[in-house]
Coordinates of C-alpha atoms in Angstrom, one line a residue:
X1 CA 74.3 -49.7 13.7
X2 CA 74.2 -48.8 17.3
X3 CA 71.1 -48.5 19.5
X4 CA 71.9 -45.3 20.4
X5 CA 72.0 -43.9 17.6
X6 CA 68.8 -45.7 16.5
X7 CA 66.9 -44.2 19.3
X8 CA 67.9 -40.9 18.3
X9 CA 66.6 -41.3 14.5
X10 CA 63.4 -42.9 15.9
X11 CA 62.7 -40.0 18.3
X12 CA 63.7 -37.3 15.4
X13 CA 61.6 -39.2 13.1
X14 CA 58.5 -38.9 15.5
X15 CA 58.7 -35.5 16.6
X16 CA 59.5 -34.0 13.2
X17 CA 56.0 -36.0 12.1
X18 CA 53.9 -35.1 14.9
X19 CA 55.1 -31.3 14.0
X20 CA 54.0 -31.9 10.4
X21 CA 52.0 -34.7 9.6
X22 CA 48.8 -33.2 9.9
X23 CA 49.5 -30.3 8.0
X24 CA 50.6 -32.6 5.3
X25 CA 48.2 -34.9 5.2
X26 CA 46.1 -31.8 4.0
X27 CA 48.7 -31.1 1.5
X28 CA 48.7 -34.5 0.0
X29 CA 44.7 -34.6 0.6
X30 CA 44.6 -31.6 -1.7
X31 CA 47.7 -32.7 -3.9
X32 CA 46.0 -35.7 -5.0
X33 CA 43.4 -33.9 -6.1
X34 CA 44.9 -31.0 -8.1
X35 CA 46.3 -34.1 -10.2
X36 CA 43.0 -33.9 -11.6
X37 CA 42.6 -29.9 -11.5
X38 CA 41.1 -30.0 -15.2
X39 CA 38.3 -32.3 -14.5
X40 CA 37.6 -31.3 -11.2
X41 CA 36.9 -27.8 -13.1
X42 CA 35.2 -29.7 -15.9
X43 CA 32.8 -31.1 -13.6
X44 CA 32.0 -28.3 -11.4
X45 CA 31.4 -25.9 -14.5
X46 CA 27.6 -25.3 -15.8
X47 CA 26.3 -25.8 -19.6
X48 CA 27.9 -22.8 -21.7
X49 CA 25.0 -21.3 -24.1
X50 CA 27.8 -20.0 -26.2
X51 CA 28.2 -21.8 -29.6
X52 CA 31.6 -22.6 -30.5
X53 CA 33.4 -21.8 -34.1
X54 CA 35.5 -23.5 -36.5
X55 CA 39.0 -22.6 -36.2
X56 CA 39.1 -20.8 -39.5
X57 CA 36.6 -18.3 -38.3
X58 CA 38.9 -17.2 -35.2
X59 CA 40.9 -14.2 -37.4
X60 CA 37.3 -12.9 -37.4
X61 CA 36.7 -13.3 -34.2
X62 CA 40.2 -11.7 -32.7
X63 CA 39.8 -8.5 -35.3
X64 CA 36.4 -7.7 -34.4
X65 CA 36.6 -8.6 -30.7
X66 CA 39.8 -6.4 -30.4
X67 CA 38.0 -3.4 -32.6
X68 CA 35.2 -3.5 -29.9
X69 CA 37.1 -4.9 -26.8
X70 CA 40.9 -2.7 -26.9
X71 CA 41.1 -4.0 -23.5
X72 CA 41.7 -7.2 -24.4
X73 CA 44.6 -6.6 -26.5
X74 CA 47.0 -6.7 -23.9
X75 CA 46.8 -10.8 -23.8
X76 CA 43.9 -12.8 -24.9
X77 CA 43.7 -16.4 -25.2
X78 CA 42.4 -18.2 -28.1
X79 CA 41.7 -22.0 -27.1
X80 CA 42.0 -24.8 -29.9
X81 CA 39.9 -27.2 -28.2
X82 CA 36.5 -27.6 -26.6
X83 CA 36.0 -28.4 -22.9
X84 CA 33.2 -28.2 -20.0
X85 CA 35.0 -25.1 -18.4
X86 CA 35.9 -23.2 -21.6
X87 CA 32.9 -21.8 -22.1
X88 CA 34.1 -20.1 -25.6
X89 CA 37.2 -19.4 -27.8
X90 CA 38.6 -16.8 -27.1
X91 CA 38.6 -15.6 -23.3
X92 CA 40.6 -12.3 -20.9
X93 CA 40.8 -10.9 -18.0
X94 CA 41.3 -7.0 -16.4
X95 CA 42.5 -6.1 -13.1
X96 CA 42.4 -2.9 -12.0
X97 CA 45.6 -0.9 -11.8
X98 CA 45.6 -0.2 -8.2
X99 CA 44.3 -3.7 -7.0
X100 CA 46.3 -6.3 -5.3
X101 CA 48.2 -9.2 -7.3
X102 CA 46.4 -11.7 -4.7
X103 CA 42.8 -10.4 -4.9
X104 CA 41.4 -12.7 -7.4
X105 CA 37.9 -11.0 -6.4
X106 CA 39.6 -7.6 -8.7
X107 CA 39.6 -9.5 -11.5
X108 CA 37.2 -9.6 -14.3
X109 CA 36.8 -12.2 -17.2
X110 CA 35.6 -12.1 -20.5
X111 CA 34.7 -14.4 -23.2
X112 CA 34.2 -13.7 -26.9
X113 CA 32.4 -16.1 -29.6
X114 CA 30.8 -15.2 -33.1
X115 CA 26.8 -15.1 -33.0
X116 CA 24.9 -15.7 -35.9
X117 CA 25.9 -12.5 -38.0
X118 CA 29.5 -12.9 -37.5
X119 CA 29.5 -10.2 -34.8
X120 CA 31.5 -11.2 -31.9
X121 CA 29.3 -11.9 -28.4
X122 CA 31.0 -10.9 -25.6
X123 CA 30.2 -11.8 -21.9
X124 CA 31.4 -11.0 -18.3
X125 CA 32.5 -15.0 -17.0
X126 CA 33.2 -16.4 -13.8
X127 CA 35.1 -19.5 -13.5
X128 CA 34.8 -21.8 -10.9
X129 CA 37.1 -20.8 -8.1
X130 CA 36.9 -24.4 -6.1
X131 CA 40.1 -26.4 -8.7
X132 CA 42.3 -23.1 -7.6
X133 CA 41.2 -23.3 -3.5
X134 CA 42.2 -26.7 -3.9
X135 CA 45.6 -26.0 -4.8
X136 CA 46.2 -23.4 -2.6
X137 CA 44.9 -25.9 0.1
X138 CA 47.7 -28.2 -1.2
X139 CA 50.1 -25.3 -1.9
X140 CA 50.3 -23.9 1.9
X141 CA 49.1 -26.8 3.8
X142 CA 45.8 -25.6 4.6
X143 CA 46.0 -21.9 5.1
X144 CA 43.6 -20.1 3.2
X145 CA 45.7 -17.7 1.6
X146 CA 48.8 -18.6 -1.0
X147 CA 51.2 -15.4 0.5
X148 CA 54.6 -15.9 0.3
X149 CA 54.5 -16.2 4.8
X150 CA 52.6 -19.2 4.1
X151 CA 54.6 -20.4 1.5
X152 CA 57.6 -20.2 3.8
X153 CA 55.5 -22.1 6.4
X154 CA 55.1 -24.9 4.0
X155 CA 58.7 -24.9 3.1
X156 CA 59.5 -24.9 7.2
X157 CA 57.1 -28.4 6.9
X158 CA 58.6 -29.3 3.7
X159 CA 62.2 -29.2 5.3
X160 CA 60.8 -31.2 8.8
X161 CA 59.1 -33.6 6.4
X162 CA 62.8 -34.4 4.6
X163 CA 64.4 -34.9 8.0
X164 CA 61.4 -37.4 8.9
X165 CA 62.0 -39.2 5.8
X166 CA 65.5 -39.6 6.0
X167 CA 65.2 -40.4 10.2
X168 CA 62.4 -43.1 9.1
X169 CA 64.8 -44.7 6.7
X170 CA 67.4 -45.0 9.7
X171 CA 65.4 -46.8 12.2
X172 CA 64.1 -49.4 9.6
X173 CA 67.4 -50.3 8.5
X174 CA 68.4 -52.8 11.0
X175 CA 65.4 -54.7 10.7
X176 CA 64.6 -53.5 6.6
X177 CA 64.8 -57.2 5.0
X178 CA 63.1 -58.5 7.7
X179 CA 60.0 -56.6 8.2
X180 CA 60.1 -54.9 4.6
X181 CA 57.1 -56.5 3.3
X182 CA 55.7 -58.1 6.4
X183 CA 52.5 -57.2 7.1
X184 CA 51.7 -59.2 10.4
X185 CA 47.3 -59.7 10.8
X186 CA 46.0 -60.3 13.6
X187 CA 44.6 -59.2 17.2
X188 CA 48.0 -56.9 17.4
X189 CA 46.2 -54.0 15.3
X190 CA 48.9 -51.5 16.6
X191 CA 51.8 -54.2 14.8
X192 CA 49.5 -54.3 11.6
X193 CA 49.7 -50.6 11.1
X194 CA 53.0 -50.2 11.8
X195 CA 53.7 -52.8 9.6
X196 CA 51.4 -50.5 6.8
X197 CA 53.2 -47.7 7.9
X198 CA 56.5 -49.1 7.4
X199 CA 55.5 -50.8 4.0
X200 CA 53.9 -47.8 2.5
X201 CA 56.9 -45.3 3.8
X202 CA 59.4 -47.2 1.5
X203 CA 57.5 -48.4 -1.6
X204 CA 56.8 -44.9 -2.0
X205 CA 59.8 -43.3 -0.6
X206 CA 61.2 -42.0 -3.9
X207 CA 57.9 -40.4 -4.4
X208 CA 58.5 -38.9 -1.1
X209 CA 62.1 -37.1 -1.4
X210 CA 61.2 -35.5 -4.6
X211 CA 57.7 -34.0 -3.5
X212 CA 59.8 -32.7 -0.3
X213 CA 62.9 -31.5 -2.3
X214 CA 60.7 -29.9 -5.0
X215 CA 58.2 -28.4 -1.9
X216 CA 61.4 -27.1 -0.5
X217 CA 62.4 -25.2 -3.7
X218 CA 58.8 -23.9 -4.4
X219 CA 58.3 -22.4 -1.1
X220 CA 61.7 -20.2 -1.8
X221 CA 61.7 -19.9 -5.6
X222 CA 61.2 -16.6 -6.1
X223 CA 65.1 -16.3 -4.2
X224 CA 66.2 -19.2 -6.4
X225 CA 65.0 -17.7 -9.8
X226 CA 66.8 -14.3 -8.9
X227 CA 69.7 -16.3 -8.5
X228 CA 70.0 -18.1 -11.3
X229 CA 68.5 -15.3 -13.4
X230 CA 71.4 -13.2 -11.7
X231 CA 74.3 -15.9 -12.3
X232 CA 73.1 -17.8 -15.9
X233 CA 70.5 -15.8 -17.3
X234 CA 72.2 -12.0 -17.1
X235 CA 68.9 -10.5 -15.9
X236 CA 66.6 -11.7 -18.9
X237 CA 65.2 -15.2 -17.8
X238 CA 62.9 -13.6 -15.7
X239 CA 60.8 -11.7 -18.5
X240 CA 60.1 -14.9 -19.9
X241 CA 57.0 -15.2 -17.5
X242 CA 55.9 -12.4 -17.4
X243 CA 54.0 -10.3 -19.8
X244 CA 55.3 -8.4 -22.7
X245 CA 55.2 -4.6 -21.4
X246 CA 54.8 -1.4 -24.7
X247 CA 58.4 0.0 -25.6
X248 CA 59.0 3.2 -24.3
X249 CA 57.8 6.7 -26.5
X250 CA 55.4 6.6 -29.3
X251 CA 55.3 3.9 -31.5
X252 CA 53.2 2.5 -34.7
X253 CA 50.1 0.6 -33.9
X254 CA 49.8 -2.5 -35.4
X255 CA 46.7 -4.0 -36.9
X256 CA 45.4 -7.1 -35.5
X257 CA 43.8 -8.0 -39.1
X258 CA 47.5 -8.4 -40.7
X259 CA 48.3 -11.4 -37.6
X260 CA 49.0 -15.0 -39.4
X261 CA 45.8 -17.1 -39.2
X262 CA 45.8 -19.3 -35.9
X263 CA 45.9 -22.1 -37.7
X264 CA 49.1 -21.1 -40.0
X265 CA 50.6 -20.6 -36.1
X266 CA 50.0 -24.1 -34.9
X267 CA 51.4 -25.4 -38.4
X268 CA 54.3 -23.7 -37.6
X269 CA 55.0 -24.9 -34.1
X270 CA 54.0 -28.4 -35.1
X271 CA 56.6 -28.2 -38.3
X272 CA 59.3 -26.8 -35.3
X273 CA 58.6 -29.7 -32.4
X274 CA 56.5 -32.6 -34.1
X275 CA 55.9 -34.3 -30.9
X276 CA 54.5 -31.0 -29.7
X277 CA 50.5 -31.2 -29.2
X278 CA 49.0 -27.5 -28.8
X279 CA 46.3 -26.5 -26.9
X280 CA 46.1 -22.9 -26.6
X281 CA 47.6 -19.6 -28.0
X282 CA 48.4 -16.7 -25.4
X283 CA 48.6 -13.4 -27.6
X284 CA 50.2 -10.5 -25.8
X285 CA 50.4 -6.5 -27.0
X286 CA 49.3 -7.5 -30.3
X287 CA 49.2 -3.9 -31.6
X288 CA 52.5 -3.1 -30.2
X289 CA 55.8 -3.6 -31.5
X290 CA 56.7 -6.7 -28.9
X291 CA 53.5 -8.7 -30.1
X292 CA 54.3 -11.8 -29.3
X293 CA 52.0 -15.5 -29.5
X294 CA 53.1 -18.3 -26.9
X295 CA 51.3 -21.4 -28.7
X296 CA 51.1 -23.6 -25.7
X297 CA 50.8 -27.7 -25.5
X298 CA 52.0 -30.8 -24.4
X299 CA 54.6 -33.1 -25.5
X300 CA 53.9 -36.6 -23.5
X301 CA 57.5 -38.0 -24.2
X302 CA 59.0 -34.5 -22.6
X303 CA 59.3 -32.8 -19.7
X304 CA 56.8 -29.5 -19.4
X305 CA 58.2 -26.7 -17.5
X306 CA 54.4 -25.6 -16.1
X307 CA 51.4 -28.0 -15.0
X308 CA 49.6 -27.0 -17.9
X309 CA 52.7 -27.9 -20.6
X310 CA 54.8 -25.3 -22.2
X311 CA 55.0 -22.9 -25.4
X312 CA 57.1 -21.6 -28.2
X313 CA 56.9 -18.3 -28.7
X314 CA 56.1 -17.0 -32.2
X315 CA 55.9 -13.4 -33.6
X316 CA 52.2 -13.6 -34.6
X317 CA 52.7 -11.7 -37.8
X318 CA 55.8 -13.4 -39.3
X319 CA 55.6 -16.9 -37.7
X320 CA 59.3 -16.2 -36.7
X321 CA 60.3 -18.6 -33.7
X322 CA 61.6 -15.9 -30.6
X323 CA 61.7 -18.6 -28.1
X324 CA 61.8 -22.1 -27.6
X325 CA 63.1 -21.7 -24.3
X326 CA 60.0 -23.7 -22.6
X327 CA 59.1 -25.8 -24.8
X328 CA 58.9 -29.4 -23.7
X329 CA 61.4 -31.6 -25.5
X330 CA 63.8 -28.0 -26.9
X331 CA 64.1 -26.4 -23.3
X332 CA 68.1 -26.1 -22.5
X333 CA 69.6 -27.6 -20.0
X334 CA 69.3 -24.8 -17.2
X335 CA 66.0 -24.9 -18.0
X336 CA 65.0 -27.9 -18.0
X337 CA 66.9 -28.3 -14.5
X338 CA 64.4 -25.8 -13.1
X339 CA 61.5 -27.1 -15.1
X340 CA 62.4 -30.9 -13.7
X341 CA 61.2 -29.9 -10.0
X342 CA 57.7 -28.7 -11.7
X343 CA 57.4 -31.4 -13.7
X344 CA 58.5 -34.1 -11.0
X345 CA 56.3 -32.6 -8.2
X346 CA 52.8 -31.6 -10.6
X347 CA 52.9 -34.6 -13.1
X348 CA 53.9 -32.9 -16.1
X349 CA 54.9 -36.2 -17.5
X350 CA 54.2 -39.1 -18.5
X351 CA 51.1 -38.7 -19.7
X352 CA 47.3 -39.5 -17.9
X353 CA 49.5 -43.1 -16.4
X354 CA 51.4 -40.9 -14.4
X355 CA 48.5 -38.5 -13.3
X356 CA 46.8 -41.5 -12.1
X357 CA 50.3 -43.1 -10.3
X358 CA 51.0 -39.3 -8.5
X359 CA 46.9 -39.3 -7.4
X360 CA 47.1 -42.9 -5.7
X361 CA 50.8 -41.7 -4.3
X362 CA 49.2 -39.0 -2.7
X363 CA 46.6 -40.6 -1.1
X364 CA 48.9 -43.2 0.2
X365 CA 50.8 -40.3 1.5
X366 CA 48.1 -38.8 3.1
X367 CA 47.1 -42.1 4.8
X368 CA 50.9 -42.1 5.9
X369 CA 50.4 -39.3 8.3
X370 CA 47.3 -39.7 9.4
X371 CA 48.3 -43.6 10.2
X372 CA 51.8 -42.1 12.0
X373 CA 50.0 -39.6 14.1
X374 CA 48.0 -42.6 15.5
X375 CA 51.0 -44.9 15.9
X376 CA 52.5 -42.3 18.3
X377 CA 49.2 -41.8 20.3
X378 CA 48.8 -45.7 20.5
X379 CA 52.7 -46.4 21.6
X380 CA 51.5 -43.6 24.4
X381 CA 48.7 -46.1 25.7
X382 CA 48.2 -47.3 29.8
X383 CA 47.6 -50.7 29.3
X384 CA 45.3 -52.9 31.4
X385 CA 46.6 -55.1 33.9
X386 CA 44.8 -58.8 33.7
X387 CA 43.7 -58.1 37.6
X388 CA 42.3 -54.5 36.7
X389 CA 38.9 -54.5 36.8
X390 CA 38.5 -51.0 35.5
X391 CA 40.7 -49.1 31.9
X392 CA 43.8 -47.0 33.7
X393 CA 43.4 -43.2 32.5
X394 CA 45.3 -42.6 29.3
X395 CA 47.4 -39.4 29.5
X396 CA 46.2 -36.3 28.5
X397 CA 48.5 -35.2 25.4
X398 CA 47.7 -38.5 24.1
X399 CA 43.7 -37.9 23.9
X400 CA 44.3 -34.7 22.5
X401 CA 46.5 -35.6 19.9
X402 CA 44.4 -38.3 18.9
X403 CA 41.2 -35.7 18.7
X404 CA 43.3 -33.4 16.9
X405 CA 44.5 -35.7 14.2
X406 CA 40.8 -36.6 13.6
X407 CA 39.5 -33.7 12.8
X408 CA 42.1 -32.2 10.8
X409 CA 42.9 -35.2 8.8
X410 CA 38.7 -36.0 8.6
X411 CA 37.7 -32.9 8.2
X412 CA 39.7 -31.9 5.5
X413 CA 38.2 -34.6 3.4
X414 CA 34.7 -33.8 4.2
X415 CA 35.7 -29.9 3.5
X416 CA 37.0 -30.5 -0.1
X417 CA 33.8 -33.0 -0.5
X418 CA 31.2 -30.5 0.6
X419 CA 32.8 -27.6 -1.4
X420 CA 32.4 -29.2 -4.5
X421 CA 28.9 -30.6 -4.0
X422 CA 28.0 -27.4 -2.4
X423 CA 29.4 -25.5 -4.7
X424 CA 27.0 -26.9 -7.8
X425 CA 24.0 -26.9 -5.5
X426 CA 24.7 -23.1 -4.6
X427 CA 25.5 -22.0 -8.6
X428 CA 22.3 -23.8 -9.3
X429 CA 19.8 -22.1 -6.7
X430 CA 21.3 -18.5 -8.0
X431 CA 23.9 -18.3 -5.2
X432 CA 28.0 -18.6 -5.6
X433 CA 30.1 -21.0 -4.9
X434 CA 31.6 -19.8 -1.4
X435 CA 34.4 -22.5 -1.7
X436 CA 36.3 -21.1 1.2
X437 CA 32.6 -20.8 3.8
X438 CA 32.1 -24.7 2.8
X439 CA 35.3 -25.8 3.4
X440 CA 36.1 -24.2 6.8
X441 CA 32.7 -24.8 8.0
X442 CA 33.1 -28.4 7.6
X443 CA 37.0 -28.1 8.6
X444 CA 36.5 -26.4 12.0
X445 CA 32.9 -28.5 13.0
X446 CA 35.1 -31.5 12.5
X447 CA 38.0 -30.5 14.3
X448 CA 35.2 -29.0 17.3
X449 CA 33.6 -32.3 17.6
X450 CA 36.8 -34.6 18.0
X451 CA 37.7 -32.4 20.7
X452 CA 33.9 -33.0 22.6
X453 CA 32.2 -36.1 21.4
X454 CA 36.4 -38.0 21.6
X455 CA 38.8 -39.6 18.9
X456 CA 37.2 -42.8 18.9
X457 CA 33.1 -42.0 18.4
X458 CA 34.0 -38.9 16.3
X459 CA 36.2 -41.0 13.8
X460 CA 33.1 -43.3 13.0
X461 CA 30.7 -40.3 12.5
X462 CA 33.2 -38.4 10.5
X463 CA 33.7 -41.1 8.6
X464 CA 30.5 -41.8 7.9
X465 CA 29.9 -37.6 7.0
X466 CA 32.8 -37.9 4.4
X467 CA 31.3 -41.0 3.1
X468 CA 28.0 -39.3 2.5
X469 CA 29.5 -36.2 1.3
X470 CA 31.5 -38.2 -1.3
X471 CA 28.7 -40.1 -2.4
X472 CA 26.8 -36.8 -3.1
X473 CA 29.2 -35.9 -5.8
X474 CA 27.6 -38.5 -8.4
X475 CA 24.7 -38.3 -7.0
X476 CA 24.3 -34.6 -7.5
X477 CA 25.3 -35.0 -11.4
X478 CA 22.6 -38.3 -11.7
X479 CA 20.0 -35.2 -10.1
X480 CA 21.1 -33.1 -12.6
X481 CA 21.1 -35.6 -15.6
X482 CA 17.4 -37.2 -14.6
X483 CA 16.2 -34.0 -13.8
X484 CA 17.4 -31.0 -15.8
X485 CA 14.6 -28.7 -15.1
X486 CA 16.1 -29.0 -11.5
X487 CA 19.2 -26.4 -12.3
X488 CA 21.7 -29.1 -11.8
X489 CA 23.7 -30.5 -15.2
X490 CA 25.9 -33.4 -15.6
X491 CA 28.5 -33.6 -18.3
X492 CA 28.7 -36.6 -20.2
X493 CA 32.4 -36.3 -21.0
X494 CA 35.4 -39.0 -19.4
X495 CA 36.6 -36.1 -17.2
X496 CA 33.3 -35.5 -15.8
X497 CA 32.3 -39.0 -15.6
X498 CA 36.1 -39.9 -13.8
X499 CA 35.8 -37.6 -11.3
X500 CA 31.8 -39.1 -10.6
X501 CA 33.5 -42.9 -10.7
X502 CA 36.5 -42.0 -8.3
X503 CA 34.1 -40.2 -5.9
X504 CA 31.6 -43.2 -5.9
X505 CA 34.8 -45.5 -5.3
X506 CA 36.2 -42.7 -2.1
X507 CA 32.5 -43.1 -0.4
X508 CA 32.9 -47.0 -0.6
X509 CA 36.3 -46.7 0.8
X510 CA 35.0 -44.6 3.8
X511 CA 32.2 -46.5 4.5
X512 CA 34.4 -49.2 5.0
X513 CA 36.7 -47.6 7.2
X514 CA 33.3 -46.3 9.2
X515 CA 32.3 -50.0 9.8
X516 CA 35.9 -51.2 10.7
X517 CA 36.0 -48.1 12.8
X518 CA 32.5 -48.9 14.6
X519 CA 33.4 -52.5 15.1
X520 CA 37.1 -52.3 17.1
X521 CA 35.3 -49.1 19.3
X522 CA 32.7 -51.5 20.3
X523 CA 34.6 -55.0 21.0
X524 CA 38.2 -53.5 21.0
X525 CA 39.8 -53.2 24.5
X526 CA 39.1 -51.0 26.8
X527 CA 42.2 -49.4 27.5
X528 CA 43.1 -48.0 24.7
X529 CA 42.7 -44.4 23.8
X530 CA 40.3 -45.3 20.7
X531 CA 37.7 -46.7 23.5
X532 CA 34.2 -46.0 23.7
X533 CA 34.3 -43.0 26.0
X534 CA 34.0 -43.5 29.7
X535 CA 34.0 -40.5 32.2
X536 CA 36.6 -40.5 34.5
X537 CA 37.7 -38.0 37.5
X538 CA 38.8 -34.8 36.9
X539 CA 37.7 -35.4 32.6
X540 CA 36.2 -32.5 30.9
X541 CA 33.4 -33.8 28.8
X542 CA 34.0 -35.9 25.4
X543 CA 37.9 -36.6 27.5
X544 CA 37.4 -40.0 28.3
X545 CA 39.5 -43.3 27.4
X546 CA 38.5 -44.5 23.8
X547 CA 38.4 -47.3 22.0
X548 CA 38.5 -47.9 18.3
X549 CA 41.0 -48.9 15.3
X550 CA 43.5 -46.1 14.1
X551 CA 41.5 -45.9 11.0

């Protein structure tokens, strides 16, 4: 291939990743995480004092909670299994007519069990709000609102992001057998990470193009679906979403008590699919004439359509079958196109394997960012002469840069880390969870003191703040399990005890990285931007040369 045209893939390649990468390094931050959105809520959820019921007492508990609750008749969910954050059976929501379809403060939940008598026990709920900040985090790379502007932005980064991939694979062509799996140690540091980089980028280069492709499609879907619901579907894919509205005019109501038992329903849609695990059934208008039951599962040798599986919709009086549409393993095959880009990009198959292969991907995506930012500020370095006896200044755009990418990329992990130890601590003194306050406060101090104390001394102390942030996740459920009188719990289940394990194993990892950090700003040279600040004319305070690994 020509030089010239590798010198043009090489400069597209870092320009489209110094406009993106720290934007998606928070994006794959977050992703990782939302891997693990149901034990992350898990976790974070307090003890319910609500018994749970046999399954054959849930007719009782639908006929009566309906009688007393018509508000929940609309669309209820009546959950099979028992979990930290499913605090009861059955559970709902209202929102208020004239309230916006992005203010999750307008809505109101509800759970329902049976007390003692058989009467059902209703009570307002809050769910944790921190597993769905997360994903919004990861959804719109950072911004704290999921609007489709911001989706648009991410699918502007999404699209940069492809072009850097593609670029990326361009330059390392010419030398790919050569340097693919050479990882060179030694005094060079700025050759071992490029090495890394270089390694990293293509092992998981697959991995790469389909979370791009798929971000690209989510950030315009709603365009796509009324395309394909315009050219395949003849108008009537759309309403398989979305929830079943009364016909029009007067019409009989139907009696809740008459519904097939839940567990006749879950025979029926395990007789249809056999692979098909459920988990949940969604009842919508029951009393009207489009009632209609999604039984809703998992099938771990299909593809699900949604993060949380798919359903086959029953007629909850009959048991007739109106839609396998979404079902995993029965979907057709436009369908199952659409429900591929879900499934590829969230995990929705494979099984727990694959949730833990996407989660480690993710992280070594974010580390692929944060590790090219650093590359470019490092190529950008003054270097010493032998004779010099004092560091040359380092440009400008370089030390910011380097600032910049440290406390976005730092303090987005010490955010997501104090929002969910925060968050517990703040439930348990009597306060709520303020997931966005935690996060930004931690976000914006990192970002402030990058900027004054310098790239290289901020990097160790930020390093060391998400080590001890991360460490107080399993250390605030050990408080809570030694001392329960202290308002704190800890949930003895694997979920809950993963997400303690992989926290303890992130704070080692940063600690790590804080001593590695420590050591090259202290006996690294002195001419590189990661130096140990030293003033020099015309610097603005915390703007002096730095010295310290890219780490």
């Amino acid at each position: 291939m020509r030089t010239d045209f590798v010198r043009i893939y090489k400069a597209v390649h870092t320009w489209t990743g110094i406009l993106t990468g720290m934007a998606l390094f928070i994006a794959f931050y977050a992703g990782a995480l939302t891997v693990f959105k149901e034990p992350l809520a898990r976790w974070i959820a307090p003890p319910s004092a609500l018994q749970q019921i046999p399954l054959e007492q849930a007719p009782q508990l639908i006929a009566r909670t309906l009688a007393a609750h018509p508000d929940s008749r609309r669309d209820f969910t009546l959950h099979l299994r028992q979990a930290e954050h499913l605090p009861a059976p059955m559970d709902w929501q209202t929102r208020p007519a004239e309230a916006d379809d992005h203010d999750e403060t307008a809505v109101r939940h509800f759970v329902a069990t049976l007390d003692g008598n058989g009467e059902p026990l209703v009570q307002a709920h809050q769910p944790s709000a921190l597993p769905h900040f997360i994903d919004v985090l990861h959804r719109v790379v950072g911004l704290p609102v999921d609007t489709d502007p911001n989706r648009w932005i991410m699918g502007v980064a999404a699209a940069l992001y492809t072009l850097a991939l593609v670029s990326g694979v361009v330059v390392l062509l010419p030398s790919l057998v050569k340097d693919f799996f050479a990882l060179r140690l030694g005094r060079n540091l700025k050759r071992m990470w490029l090495d890394a980089h270089n390694v990293v980028g293509i092992v998981s280069l697959p991995f790469h193009l389909v979370m791009a492709l798929t971000a690209v499609v989510f950030a315009y879907h709603d365009g796509i679906y009324a395309l394909q619901d315009k050219l395949i579907h003849d108008g009537q894919w759309s309403t398989a979403f979305q929830r079943q509205r009364p016909a029009e005019g007067p019409q009989a109501t139907r009696d809740p008590a008459e519904m097939l038992p839940p567990l006749e329903l879950v025979a029926k849609a395990r007789a249809f699919a056999p692979g098909f695990t459920p988990s949940m059934l969604q009842y919508q208008q029951v009393t009207g004439p489009r009632a209609v039951v999604r039984v809703w599962g998992k099938d771990e040798a299909a593809v699900s359509p949604r993060a949380r599986g798919g359903f086959l919709a029953l007629d909850p009086y009959t048991g007739r079958v109106l839609s396998s549409d979404f079902l995993p393993g029965q979907q057709s095959t436009p369908n199952l196109f659409i429900s591929s880009f879900f499934a590829l990009h969230m995990a929705a198959f494979g099984g727990t394997p694959v949730q833990w292969m996407y989660f480690l991907l993710g992280l070594a995506g974010a580390w692929l960012f944060y590790s090219g930012n650093l590359l470019w500020v490092e190529s950008r370095r003054r270097k010493q002469a032998r004779d010099a006896a004092t560091p040359p200044p380092q440009r400008r755009d370089a030390r910011l840069m380097a600032a910049a990418t440290v406390g976005v990329c730092l303090g987005c992990i010490c955010g997501i880390s104090l929002a969910l130890v925060g968050g517990k601590w703040l439930y348990a003194l009597g306060g709520s969870e303020a997931s966005a306050l935690l996060y930004y406060s931690a976000f914006f101090a990192a970002i402030a003191w990058a900027f004054l104390a310098g790239a290289g001394r901020a990097a160790v102390h930020l390093l060391w703040l998400a080590c001890a942030l991360t460490l107080a996740i399993p250390l605030t459920s050990l408080t809570g399990a030694l001392l329960p009188g202290s308002g704190l719990w800890a949930h003895g289940s694997p979920a809950s005890l993963g997400v303690d394990l992989t926290a303890l194993a992130g704070a080692a990892c940063f600690a790590l990285m804080a001593r590695a950090t420590r050591r090259r700003l202290c006996q690294g040279r002195q001419d590189s931007v990661w130096a140990a600040p030293t003033r020099q004319p015309g610097d603005a305070p915390g703007q002096g040369a730095e010295n310290g690994s890219p780490v």
